[in-house]
GROMACS .gro file of C-alpha atoms in nm:
model
  188
    1UNK     CA    1  -7.847  -0.691   8.197
    2UNK     CA    2  -7.595  -0.591   8.442
    3UNK     CA    3  -7.379  -0.293   8.427
    4UNK     CA    4  -7.077  -0.506   8.362
    5UNK     CA    5  -7.238  -0.672   8.064
    6UNK     CA    6  -7.342  -0.336   7.922
    7UNK     CA    7  -6.990  -0.204   7.968
    8UNK     CA    8  -6.842  -0.511   7.796
    9UNK     CA    9  -7.084  -0.472   7.507
   10UNK     CA   10  -6.989  -0.108   7.471
   11UNK     CA   11  -6.621  -0.199   7.472
   12UNK     CA   12  -6.684  -0.472   7.212
   13UNK     CA   13  -6.880  -0.226   7.000
   14UNK     CA   14  -6.600   0.032   7.025
   15UNK     CA   15  -6.344  -0.235   6.942
   16UNK     CA   16  -6.543  -0.343   6.639
   17UNK     CA   17  -6.580   0.020   6.528
   18UNK     CA   18  -6.205   0.075   6.565
   19UNK     CA   19  -6.134  -0.242   6.371
   20UNK     CA   20  -6.380  -0.139   6.102
   21UNK     CA   21  -6.228   0.210   6.089
   22UNK     CA   22  -5.878   0.065   6.067
   23UNK     CA   23  -5.981  -0.176   5.792
   24UNK     CA   24  -6.157   0.107   5.608
   25UNK     CA   25  -5.851   0.330   5.638
   26UNK     CA   26  -5.625   0.046   5.524
   27UNK     CA   27  -5.858  -0.023   5.233
   28UNK     CA   28  -5.852   0.343   5.127
   29UNK     CA   29  -5.471   0.354   5.154
   30UNK     CA   30  -5.445   0.032   4.954
   31UNK     CA   31  -5.681   0.171   4.689
   32UNK     CA   32  -5.474   0.490   4.669
   33UNK     CA   33  -5.150   0.287   4.643
   34UNK     CA   34  -5.305   0.072   4.370
   35UNK     CA   35  -5.417   0.383   4.185
   36UNK     CA   36  -5.066   0.533   4.215
   37UNK     CA   37  -4.908   0.204   4.103
   38UNK     CA   38  -5.151   0.177   3.815
   39UNK     CA   39  -5.075   0.537   3.715
   40UNK     CA   40  -4.698   0.485   3.732
   41UNK     CA   41  -4.727   0.154   3.545
   42UNK     CA   42  -4.930   0.325   3.275
   43UNK     CA   43  -4.674   0.605   3.258
   44UNK     CA   44  -4.388   0.353   3.242
   45UNK     CA   45  -4.565   0.162   2.966
   46UNK     CA   46  -4.618   0.487   2.773
   47UNK     CA   47  -4.248   0.576   2.811
   48UNK     CA   48  -4.149   0.226   2.700
   49UNK     CA   49  -4.372   0.248   2.394
   50UNK     CA   50  -4.226   0.589   2.311
   51UNK     CA   51  -3.870   0.456   2.348
   52UNK     CA   52  -3.950   0.154   2.129
   53UNK     CA   53  -4.092   0.386   1.864
   54UNK     CA   54  -3.780   0.606   1.876
   55UNK     CA   55  -3.559   0.298   1.853
   56UNK     CA   56  -3.747   0.158   1.553
   57UNK     CA   57  -3.735   0.496   1.377
   58UNK     CA   58  -3.363   0.533   1.448
   59UNK     CA   59  -3.289   0.184   1.317
   60UNK     CA   60  -3.490   0.253   1.000
   61UNK     CA   61  -3.309   0.584   0.953
   62UNK     CA   62  -2.971   0.413   0.999
   63UNK     CA   63  -3.063   0.139   0.750
   64UNK     CA   64  -3.165   0.403   0.494
   65UNK     CA   65  -2.838   0.589   0.555
   66UNK     CA   66  -2.637   0.268   0.507
   67UNK     CA   67  -2.817   0.184   0.182
   68UNK     CA   68  -2.773   0.537   0.051
   69UNK     CA   69  -2.398   0.545   0.128
   70UNK     CA   70  -2.348   0.201  -0.032
   71UNK     CA   71  -2.527   0.321  -0.346
   72UNK     CA   72  -2.320   0.641  -0.354
   73UNK     CA   73  -2.000   0.441  -0.311
   74UNK     CA   74  -2.093   0.208  -0.599
   75UNK     CA   75  -2.179   0.507  -0.819
   76UNK     CA   76  -1.848   0.669  -0.730
   77UNK     CA   77  -1.655   0.353  -0.816
   78UNK     CA   78  -1.831   0.329  -1.152
   79UNK     CA   79  -1.741   0.687  -1.245
   80UNK     CA   80  -1.408   0.723  -1.062
   81UNK     CA   81  -1.201   0.678  -1.378
   82UNK     CA   82  -1.424   0.897  -1.594
   83UNK     CA   83  -1.213   1.210  -1.547
   84UNK     CA   84  -0.888   1.022  -1.608
   85UNK     CA   85  -1.022   0.860  -1.922
   86UNK     CA   86  -1.146   1.197  -2.050
   87UNK     CA   87  -0.795   1.339  -2.000
   88UNK     CA   88  -0.636   1.041  -2.176
   89UNK     CA   89  -0.857   1.064  -2.487
   90UNK     CA   90  -0.642   1.334  -2.654
   91UNK     CA   91  -0.332   1.117  -2.596
   92UNK     CA   92  -0.511   0.824  -2.755
   93UNK     CA   93  -0.609   1.039  -3.052
   94UNK     CA   94  -0.243   1.143  -3.090
   95UNK     CA   95  -0.134   0.780  -3.077
   96UNK     CA   96  -0.381   0.690  -3.353
   97UNK     CA   97  -0.253   0.977  -3.570
   98UNK     CA   98   0.106   0.864  -3.503
   99UNK     CA   99   0.016   0.511  -3.606
  100UNK     CA  100  -0.141   0.636  -3.930
  101UNK     CA  101   0.158   0.855  -4.008
  102UNK     CA  102   0.397   0.563  -3.942
  103UNK     CA  103   0.228   0.374  -4.223
  104UNK     CA  104   0.243   0.670  -4.462
  105UNK     CA  105   0.588   0.815  -4.395
  106UNK     CA  106   0.928   0.660  -4.379
  107UNK     CA  107   1.108   0.947  -4.204
  108UNK     CA  108   1.231   0.807  -3.876
  109UNK     CA  109   1.321   1.146  -3.723
  110UNK     CA  110   0.971   1.286  -3.775
  111UNK     CA  111   0.818   0.970  -3.626
  112UNK     CA  112   1.047   0.987  -3.324
  113UNK     CA  113   0.960   1.353  -3.264
  114UNK     CA  114   0.587   1.280  -3.289
  115UNK     CA  115   0.618   0.984  -3.056
  116UNK     CA  116   0.821   1.195  -2.813
  117UNK     CA  117   0.545   1.459  -2.810
  118UNK     CA  118   0.275   1.198  -2.742
  119UNK     CA  119   0.485   1.040  -2.464
  120UNK     CA  120   0.543   1.383  -2.307
  121UNK     CA  121   0.168   1.452  -2.318
  122UNK     CA  122   0.095   1.116  -2.153
  123UNK     CA  123   0.349   1.180  -1.875
  124UNK     CA  124   0.200   1.524  -1.817
  125UNK     CA  125  -0.157   1.389  -1.781
  126UNK     CA  126  -0.049   1.113  -1.541
  127UNK     CA  127   0.154   1.355  -1.329
  128UNK     CA  128  -0.145   1.588  -1.303
  129UNK     CA  129  -0.346   1.294  -1.168
  130UNK     CA  130  -0.081   1.221  -0.900
  131UNK     CA  131   0.115   0.940  -1.068
  132UNK     CA  132   0.488   0.963  -1.000
  133UNK     CA  133   0.766   0.718  -1.085
  134UNK     CA  134   0.971   0.578  -0.798
  135UNK     CA  135   1.326   0.698  -0.858
  136UNK     CA  136   1.556   0.395  -0.835
  137UNK     CA  137   1.906   0.347  -0.970
  138UNK     CA  138   2.185   0.095  -0.933
  139UNK     CA  139   2.366   0.133  -0.605
  140UNK     CA  140   2.063   0.247  -0.404
  141UNK     CA  141   1.981   0.066  -0.080
  142UNK     CA  142   1.700  -0.190  -0.105
  143UNK     CA  143   1.378  -0.064   0.060
  144UNK     CA  144   1.094  -0.316   0.081
  145UNK     CA  145   0.843  -0.029   0.108
  146UNK     CA  146   0.919   0.074  -0.253
  147UNK     CA  147   1.111  -0.214  -0.411
  148UNK     CA  148   1.035  -0.575  -0.495
  149UNK     CA  149   1.340  -0.797  -0.506
  150UNK     CA  150   1.297  -1.026  -0.806
  151UNK     CA  151   1.625  -1.212  -0.771
  152UNK     CA  152   1.974  -1.193  -0.627
  153UNK     CA  153   2.294  -1.216  -0.824
  154UNK     CA  154   2.656  -1.210  -0.711
  155UNK     CA  155   2.748  -0.847  -0.656
  156UNK     CA  156   2.991  -0.716  -0.920
  157UNK     CA  157   3.169  -0.522  -0.645
  158UNK     CA  158   3.182  -0.526  -0.265
  159UNK     CA  159   2.998  -0.195  -0.230
  160UNK     CA  160   2.686  -0.337  -0.409
  161UNK     CA  161   2.631  -0.623  -0.163
  162UNK     CA  162   2.272  -0.596  -0.033
  163UNK     CA  163   2.205  -0.304  -0.266
  164UNK     CA  164   2.025  -0.270  -0.596
  165UNK     CA  165   2.231  -0.390  -0.891
  166UNK     CA  166   1.975  -0.338  -1.171
  167UNK     CA  167   1.617  -0.212  -1.219
  168UNK     CA  168   1.396  -0.444  -1.425
  169UNK     CA  169   1.071  -0.245  -1.408
  170UNK     CA  170   0.991   0.105  -1.280
  171UNK     CA  171   0.764   0.145  -0.980
  172UNK     CA  172   0.495   0.411  -0.939
  173UNK     CA  173   0.313   0.593  -0.662
  174UNK     CA  174  -0.032   0.744  -0.691
  175UNK     CA  175  -0.084   1.029  -0.445
  176UNK     CA  176   0.197   0.897  -0.221
  177UNK     CA  177   0.063   0.539  -0.222
  178UNK     CA  178   0.266   0.271  -0.396
  179UNK     CA  179   0.058   0.117  -0.673
  180UNK     CA  180   0.343  -0.078  -0.833
  181UNK     CA  181   0.670  -0.167  -0.663
  182UNK     CA  182   0.992  -0.121  -0.858
  183UNK     CA  183   1.123  -0.465  -0.961
  184UNK     CA  184   1.493  -0.482  -0.887
  185UNK     CA  185   1.786  -0.723  -0.878
  186UNK     CA  186   1.981  -0.727  -0.553
  187UNK     CA  187   2.353  -0.796  -0.516
  188UNK     CA  188   2.440  -1.087  -0.293
   0.00000   0.00000   0.00000
């Protein structure tokens, strides 16, 4: 072989070594990248699984909370009037005694006094619970927030036009909320 051929073979050998080294280096870098990607994918999957678990637990906790509050609300509605009814029992007892005494006695004054006492007791219990009558009298201005106009009649005087002429039924508020509007007649 000539010197030129030997030199070319050496250059080819060096070139092949460099190519092999480059491929080996690239292969190692690729393996490291794959390992890093696999590690980060595994970590991401673990985080996702943890988040899903937290989400499922939170949803279950919320569902339990919702069920519990619904049950408490239903229980509260069932027993909401218990205290009121307990306070009204003495008034009912008094009414029964008044009814019995009406059959036995013929004294009207005594019956009226007894009935007045029972009525006063009933008003007292309802006021303690927050029930208040809506004060309305003839000549007051009509207010749709508290009054219900049942009908209109010709006003007996000019100053009653558009105002309340008569009150048919009292209205009531319970803790500042209207539970029954006062039924009134309005002057036209």
